[in-house]
């Protein structure tokens, strides 16, 4: 639901400055990029950051009377603060939005309200644990500082996930060049102020900085950055569509067939994406009793090299090992974040 809402918010934000076609394209690209990403991206916290970033930006760009501006910017502060609550490395993005709110209003009172509202998610979370703050510190902050952050990802992961979506980099670069060389494109509804453009790129940089601060570069950690890049890609795709359509109409005299051909190309791309979705082999093998294994086997075949610690075959080895040594009713400590192994063990969990 949040991803559908994020696609809608992206449409509303882009629609303020660019044409309806570009806005719809950006929204569709968001949906396709999410579906096209690996199965492990679904449910990840960074994916939900996109929704809260879009919501904060949409609220900051909303035109309203001074009476409602304080409430709108406070709501934007809550949304931006929630991104920091999800992952503290988005604090830079929060500061960019806070600075933008000041540049847009020149009102210190509104900026203070924005920043104070950003603390609300933390306050609401800590209230039930007010008498157990030591446990919260140990399980969240100390665990991440002493354990999780001590294992940086290899640079090969950065190259794979940062430059893997090369098509987004290419189309976004083309979009920047088109807007720079021809600011009167028919895709532009109202050219954004230069201050808004600068803060857009500052927000892009802050979203890209987050995985570098963590030294972990999985695809879901880069998702908010690429989601914010999509409007530029949408500009390039719409201009390419217009040029090809003009070529068809002026040289090939096939203007009446072009919309149908464009829809067929889009449908072929969607089918190509869906053909690599593990949910299809899951449903195909649902009655065989091995649907999960079949889906995972397909997924590993598509992905190539997969961490053997996350492989179902490794999980089964652990299950066989424990079956020969531990009673079924004996609680065990399962040191894993992978739910499949916990489910397969079918034993009570020690605490």
Short mmCIF file of C-alpha atoms in Angstrom, two decimals:
data_model
loop_
_atom_site.label_atom_id
_atom_site.label_comp_id
_atom_site.label_asym_id
_atom_site.label_seq_id
_atom_site.Cartn_x
_atom_site.Cartn_y
_atom_site.Cartn_z
CA UNK A 1 0.00 0.00 0.00
CA UNK A 2 2.83 2.41 0.86
CA UNK A 3 4.51 1.73 -2.48
CA UNK A 4 1.29 2.46 -4.36
CA UNK A 5 0.98 5.66 -2.31
CA UNK A 6 4.64 6.51 -3.09
CA UNK A 7 3.99 6.15 -6.83
CA UNK A 8 0.96 8.46 -6.47
CA UNK A 9 2.96 11.05 -4.51
CA UNK A 10 5.71 10.96 -7.13
CA UNK A 11 3.09 11.73 -9.78
CA UNK A 12 1.76 14.67 -7.75
CA UNK A 13 5.25 16.10 -7.16
CA UNK A 14 6.38 15.84 -10.78
CA UNK A 15 3.03 17.21 -12.00
CA UNK A 16 3.78 20.55 -10.31
CA UNK A 17 6.52 21.30 -12.84
CA UNK A 18 6.37 18.81 -15.70
CA UNK A 19 3.69 17.60 -18.06
CA UNK A 20 1.09 14.99 -17.21
CA UNK A 21 2.76 12.47 -19.53
CA UNK A 22 6.10 12.82 -17.73
CA UNK A 23 4.36 12.57 -14.34
CA UNK A 24 2.55 9.37 -15.29
CA UNK A 25 5.76 7.95 -16.79
CA UNK A 26 7.68 8.65 -13.58
CA UNK A 27 4.96 6.95 -11.53
CA UNK A 28 4.95 3.89 -13.83
CA UNK A 29 8.75 3.73 -13.73
CA UNK A 30 8.61 3.64 -9.93
CA UNK A 31 6.23 0.66 -10.02
CA UNK A 32 8.27 -1.16 -12.67
CA UNK A 33 11.57 -0.53 -10.86
CA UNK A 34 10.12 -1.94 -7.64
CA UNK A 35 8.76 -5.04 -9.38
CA UNK A 36 11.94 -5.50 -11.41
CA UNK A 37 14.17 -5.41 -8.31
CA UNK A 38 15.26 -8.59 -6.58
CA UNK A 39 12.80 -10.48 -4.39
CA UNK A 40 14.79 -9.53 -1.27
CA UNK A 41 13.92 -5.83 -1.75
CA UNK A 42 10.28 -6.26 -0.73
CA UNK A 43 9.58 -5.33 2.85
CA UNK A 44 12.96 -3.66 3.38
CA UNK A 45 12.94 -0.48 5.44
CA UNK A 46 14.76 1.68 2.89
CA UNK A 47 12.03 1.04 0.33
CA UNK A 48 9.50 2.66 2.69
CA UNK A 49 11.83 5.65 3.07
CA UNK A 50 10.83 6.63 -0.48
CA UNK A 51 7.21 7.09 0.61
CA UNK A 52 8.10 9.33 3.56
CA UNK A 53 10.59 11.38 1.50
CA UNK A 54 7.98 11.89 -1.24
CA UNK A 55 5.34 12.80 1.35
CA UNK A 56 7.65 15.38 2.98
CA UNK A 57 8.58 16.92 -0.38
CA UNK A 58 4.93 17.05 -1.51
CA UNK A 59 3.93 18.82 1.71
CA UNK A 60 6.81 21.30 1.43
CA UNK A 61 5.86 22.16 -2.15
CA UNK A 62 2.15 22.56 -1.36
CA UNK A 63 0.74 26.03 -1.92
CA UNK A 64 -1.30 27.14 1.05
CA UNK A 65 -2.16 30.16 3.13
CA UNK A 66 0.12 31.23 5.95
CA UNK A 67 -2.48 29.96 8.39
CA UNK A 68 -2.02 26.34 7.23
CA UNK A 69 1.68 26.54 6.35
CA UNK A 70 2.81 25.85 9.93
CA UNK A 71 0.71 22.67 10.04
CA UNK A 72 1.84 21.49 6.60
CA UNK A 73 5.52 22.00 7.40
CA UNK A 74 5.08 20.30 10.78
CA UNK A 75 3.52 17.30 9.02
CA UNK A 76 6.44 17.34 6.58
CA UNK A 77 8.80 17.34 9.56
CA UNK A 78 7.08 14.26 11.02
CA UNK A 79 7.41 12.46 7.67
CA UNK A 80 11.06 13.47 7.22
CA UNK A 81 11.79 12.54 10.85
CA UNK A 82 10.33 9.10 10.24
CA UNK A 83 13.00 8.47 7.58
CA UNK A 84 15.66 9.11 10.23
CA UNK A 85 13.75 6.87 12.62
CA UNK A 86 13.81 4.10 9.99
CA UNK A 87 17.55 4.54 9.43
CA UNK A 88 19.63 7.26 11.16
CA UNK A 89 21.91 7.69 8.13
CA UNK A 90 19.07 9.63 6.45
CA UNK A 91 19.74 12.50 8.86
CA UNK A 92 21.49 14.32 5.99
CA UNK A 93 18.32 14.14 3.89
CA UNK A 94 16.37 15.51 6.85
CA UNK A 95 18.77 18.46 7.12
CA UNK A 96 18.47 19.15 3.39
CA UNK A 97 14.67 19.29 3.68
CA UNK A 98 14.89 21.46 6.81
CA UNK A 99 17.18 23.92 4.98
CA UNK A 100 14.84 23.91 1.98
CA UNK A 101 11.90 24.75 4.24
CA UNK A 102 13.79 27.84 5.46
CA UNK A 103 14.79 28.90 1.95
CA UNK A 104 11.18 28.56 0.82
CA UNK A 105 9.52 30.42 3.72
CA UNK A 106 12.29 32.59 5.29
CA UNK A 107 10.44 31.88 8.54
CA UNK A 108 12.52 30.63 11.49
CA UNK A 109 9.39 29.66 13.42
CA UNK A 110 8.30 27.27 10.68
CA UNK A 111 11.77 25.69 10.48
CA UNK A 112 11.80 25.13 14.24
CA UNK A 113 8.35 23.53 13.98
CA UNK A 114 9.67 21.29 11.16
CA UNK A 115 12.67 20.14 13.23
CA UNK A 116 10.68 19.63 16.44
CA UNK A 117 8.04 17.65 14.55
CA UNK A 118 10.85 15.40 13.27
CA UNK A 119 11.38 14.25 16.86
CA UNK A 120 7.79 13.03 17.20
CA UNK A 121 8.37 9.50 15.75
CA UNK A 122 11.18 8.95 18.26
CA UNK A 123 9.09 10.20 21.19
CA UNK A 124 6.12 8.01 20.27
CA UNK A 125 8.41 4.99 19.96
CA UNK A 126 10.19 5.55 23.27
CA UNK A 127 7.10 6.29 25.37
CA UNK A 128 6.16 2.60 25.97
CA UNK A 129 9.80 1.87 26.89
CA UNK A 130 10.37 4.88 29.14
CA UNK A 131 11.33 2.64 32.07
CA UNK A 132 13.50 0.32 29.92
CA UNK A 133 15.71 2.73 27.98
CA UNK A 134 18.83 0.68 28.76
CA UNK A 135 17.36 -2.33 26.97
CA UNK A 136 16.40 -0.14 24.00
CA UNK A 137 19.94 1.22 23.86
CA UNK A 138 21.48 -2.27 23.99
CA UNK A 139 19.20 -3.85 21.40
CA UNK A 140 19.22 -0.98 18.88
CA UNK A 141 22.13 1.43 19.21
CA UNK A 142 24.78 -0.73 20.85
CA UNK A 143 24.01 -3.77 18.68
CA UNK A 144 24.36 -1.72 15.50
CA UNK A 145 27.54 0.03 16.65
CA UNK A 146 29.29 -3.04 18.11
CA UNK A 147 28.07 -5.79 15.77
CA UNK A 148 26.23 -4.83 12.60
CA UNK A 149 28.34 -1.86 11.51
CA UNK A 150 31.62 -3.75 12.05
CA UNK A 151 31.06 -5.85 8.92
CA UNK A 152 31.23 -3.55 5.88
CA UNK A 153 30.06 -4.89 2.55
CA UNK A 154 32.66 -5.66 -0.15
CA UNK A 155 33.20 -3.07 -2.87
CA UNK A 156 31.97 -5.61 -5.43
CA UNK A 157 28.50 -5.19 -3.91
CA UNK A 158 28.74 -1.45 -4.50
CA UNK A 159 29.64 -1.92 -8.16
CA UNK A 160 26.87 -4.47 -8.66
CA UNK A 161 24.01 -2.52 -7.12
CA UNK A 162 25.08 1.07 -7.83
CA UNK A 163 25.83 0.58 -11.52
CA UNK A 164 23.57 -2.43 -12.10
CA UNK A 165 20.59 -0.20 -13.07
CA UNK A 166 22.68 1.38 -15.86
CA UNK A 167 19.52 2.14 -17.80
CA UNK A 168 18.40 4.54 -15.03
CA UNK A 169 21.77 6.30 -15.02
CA UNK A 170 21.71 6.61 -18.81
CA UNK A 171 18.17 7.93 -19.11
CA UNK A 172 18.59 10.27 -16.11
CA UNK A 173 21.75 11.75 -17.66
CA UNK A 174 19.88 12.20 -20.94
CA UNK A 175 17.07 13.93 -19.04
CA UNK A 176 19.52 16.37 -17.40
CA UNK A 177 21.12 17.17 -20.77
CA UNK A 178 17.73 17.72 -22.43
CA UNK A 179 16.55 20.06 -19.67
CA UNK A 180 19.85 21.96 -19.71
CA UNK A 181 20.05 22.41 -23.48
CA UNK A 182 16.36 23.04 -24.10
CA UNK A 183 14.52 24.38 -21.04
CA UNK A 184 11.41 24.99 -23.19
CA UNK A 185 10.70 21.32 -23.82
CA UNK A 186 7.08 20.41 -24.34
CA UNK A 187 7.42 18.15 -21.30
CA UNK A 188 7.78 21.17 -18.98
CA UNK A 189 4.67 22.68 -17.44
CA UNK A 190 6.43 25.30 -15.29
CA UNK A 191 10.20 25.42 -15.04
CA UNK A 192 11.15 24.98 -11.36
CA UNK A 193 13.06 27.76 -9.58
CA UNK A 194 16.83 27.37 -9.52
CA UNK A 195 16.75 27.03 -5.72
CA UNK A 196 14.42 24.02 -6.03
CA UNK A 197 16.72 22.42 -8.63
CA UNK A 198 19.75 22.83 -6.36
CA UNK A 199 17.94 21.27 -3.42
CA UNK A 200 16.68 18.43 -5.62
CA UNK A 201 20.24 17.45 -6.44
CA UNK A 202 21.27 17.98 -2.81
CA UNK A 203 18.52 15.57 -1.76
CA UNK A 204 19.71 13.07 -4.38
CA UNK A 205 23.25 13.31 -2.98
CA UNK A 206 22.03 12.84 0.60
CA UNK A 207 20.08 9.70 -0.35
CA UNK A 208 23.15 8.30 -2.10
CA UNK A 209 25.29 9.15 0.94
CA UNK A 210 23.25 6.93 3.29
CA UNK A 211 24.63 3.52 2.12
CA UNK A 212 28.16 4.94 2.11
CA UNK A 213 27.78 6.00 5.75
CA UNK A 214 26.72 2.43 6.58
CA UNK A 215 29.33 0.90 4.24
CA UNK A 216 26.60 -1.45 3.04
CA UNK A 217 25.42 -1.21 -0.54
CA UNK A 218 22.57 -3.68 -1.06
CA UNK A 219 20.03 -2.76 -3.72
CA UNK A 220 17.30 -1.85 -1.21
CA UNK A 221 19.59 0.70 0.48
CA UNK A 222 19.98 2.47 -2.87
CA UNK A 223 16.25 2.31 -3.64
CA UNK A 224 15.36 5.84 -2.38
CA UNK A 225 18.16 7.34 -4.48
CA UNK A 226 17.02 5.67 -7.70
CA UNK A 227 13.37 6.46 -6.90
CA UNK A 228 14.26 10.16 -6.67
CA UNK A 229 16.18 9.85 -9.97
CA UNK A 230 13.14 8.60 -11.90
CA UNK A 231 11.67 12.02 -12.93
CA UNK A 232 14.82 12.71 -14.97
CA UNK A 233 14.51 9.32 -16.65
CA UNK A 234 10.85 10.06 -17.37
CA UNK A 235 11.82 13.30 -19.19
CA UNK A 236 14.25 11.42 -21.45
CA UNK A 237 11.79 8.63 -22.22
CA UNK A 238 9.00 11.05 -23.11
CA UNK A 239 11.27 13.06 -25.40
CA UNK A 240 12.44 9.85 -27.05
CA UNK A 241 8.80 8.82 -27.51
CA UNK A 242 7.98 12.18 -29.10
CA UNK A 243 10.94 12.00 -31.51
CA UNK A 244 10.16 8.44 -32.61
CA UNK A 245 6.49 9.32 -33.06
CA UNK A 246 7.45 12.31 -35.18
CA UNK A 247 9.70 10.09 -37.30
CA UNK A 248 6.92 7.56 -37.81
CA UNK A 249 4.41 10.22 -38.79
CA UNK A 250 6.65 12.22 -41.14
CA UNK A 251 8.72 9.51 -42.82
CA UNK A 252 6.92 6.19 -42.51
CA UNK A 253 3.34 7.50 -42.61
CA UNK A 254 2.40 5.08 -39.84
CA UNK A 255 1.19 7.55 -37.25
CA UNK A 256 -2.09 5.70 -36.65
CA UNK A 257 -0.22 2.50 -35.78
CA UNK A 258 2.38 4.06 -33.49
CA UNK A 259 0.37 4.09 -30.19
CA UNK A 260 -0.45 0.40 -30.68
CA UNK A 261 3.20 -0.44 -31.36
CA UNK A 262 4.30 1.55 -28.29
CA UNK A 263 1.81 -0.32 -26.10
CA UNK A 264 3.07 -3.65 -27.47
CA UNK A 265 6.66 -2.70 -26.60
CA UNK A 266 5.65 -1.69 -23.06
CA UNK A 267 3.66 -4.92 -22.64
CA UNK A 268 6.66 -6.95 -23.84
CA UNK A 269 8.89 -5.22 -21.27
CA UNK A 270 6.38 -5.90 -18.47
CA UNK A 271 6.08 -9.57 -19.49
CA UNK A 272 9.88 -9.81 -19.52
CA UNK A 273 10.04 -8.42 -15.99
CA UNK A 274 7.22 -10.65 -14.71
CA UNK A 275 8.77 -13.73 -16.31
CA UNK A 276 11.65 -13.41 -13.82
CA UNK A 277 9.40 -13.00 -10.80
CA UNK A 278 9.74 -15.96 -8.38
CA UNK A 279 6.04 -15.74 -7.54
CA UNK A 280 5.22 -17.45 -10.88
CA UNK A 281 7.08 -20.76 -10.21
CA UNK A 282 5.71 -20.59 -6.65
CA UNK A 283 2.11 -20.68 -7.86
CA UNK A 284 2.95 -23.17 -10.61
CA UNK A 285 4.19 -25.65 -7.98
CA UNK A 286 1.71 -24.78 -5.26
CA UNK A 287 0.02 -28.20 -5.35
CA UNK A 288 3.24 -30.21 -5.35
CA UNK A 289 4.28 -29.49 -1.77
CA UNK A 290 7.59 -27.96 -2.90
CA UNK A 291 6.44 -24.54 -4.08
CA UNK A 292 8.92 -22.58 -1.93
CA UNK A 293 11.87 -24.74 -2.97
CA UNK A 294 10.94 -24.43 -6.65
CA UNK A 295 10.58 -20.66 -6.45
CA UNK A 296 13.91 -20.30 -4.64
CA UNK A 297 15.66 -22.60 -7.13
CA UNK A 298 14.42 -20.40 -9.97
CA UNK A 299 15.50 -17.29 -8.11
CA UNK A 300 19.03 -18.58 -7.50
CA UNK A 301 19.30 -19.61 -11.15
CA UNK A 302 18.34 -16.10 -12.26
CA UNK A 303 20.58 -14.31 -9.76
CA UNK A 304 23.68 -16.38 -10.40
CA UNK A 305 25.96 -16.41 -7.34
CA UNK A 306 23.95 -16.43 -4.12
CA UNK A 307 25.28 -16.34 -0.59
CA UNK A 308 25.35 -20.03 0.45
CA UNK A 309 24.40 -19.05 4.00
CA UNK A 310 20.97 -18.03 2.64
CA UNK A 311 20.47 -21.11 0.47
CA UNK A 312 17.60 -23.50 1.25
CA UNK A 313 20.02 -26.43 0.96
CA UNK A 314 22.08 -24.93 3.79
CA UNK A 315 18.93 -24.55 5.87
CA UNK A 316 18.11 -28.22 5.36
CA UNK A 317 21.62 -29.19 6.51
CA UNK A 318 21.05 -27.29 9.76
CA UNK A 319 17.68 -28.98 10.22
CA UNK A 320 19.19 -32.46 9.68
CA UNK A 321 22.03 -31.71 12.07
CA UNK A 322 19.69 -30.60 14.86
CA UNK A 323 17.20 -33.41 14.25
CA UNK A 324 19.89 -35.95 15.19
CA UNK A 325 20.98 -34.05 18.31
CA UNK A 326 18.08 -32.06 19.77
CA UNK A 327 14.64 -33.19 20.88
CA UNK A 328 11.65 -31.67 19.06
CA UNK A 329 10.35 -30.13 22.28
CA UNK A 330 13.71 -28.71 23.38
CA UNK A 331 14.01 -24.91 22.98
CA UNK A 332 16.96 -23.73 20.87
CA UNK A 333 18.58 -20.39 20.18
CA UNK A 334 18.38 -19.75 16.44
CA UNK A 335 21.00 -17.11 15.63
CA UNK A 336 19.67 -15.93 12.28
CA UNK A 337 17.63 -13.16 10.70
CA UNK A 338 16.44 -15.59 8.01
CA UNK A 339 12.84 -16.62 8.81
CA UNK A 340 12.95 -19.71 6.59
CA UNK A 341 15.37 -21.52 8.90
CA UNK A 342 13.33 -20.70 12.02
CA UNK A 343 10.20 -21.98 10.27
CA UNK A 344 11.88 -25.19 9.09
CA UNK A 345 13.25 -26.04 12.53
CA UNK A 346 9.72 -26.28 14.00
CA UNK A 347 11.05 -26.03 17.54
CA UNK A 348 10.37 -23.64 20.41
CA UNK A 349 12.81 -20.73 20.44
CA UNK A 350 14.94 -20.07 23.49
CA UNK A 351 15.20 -16.47 24.65
#
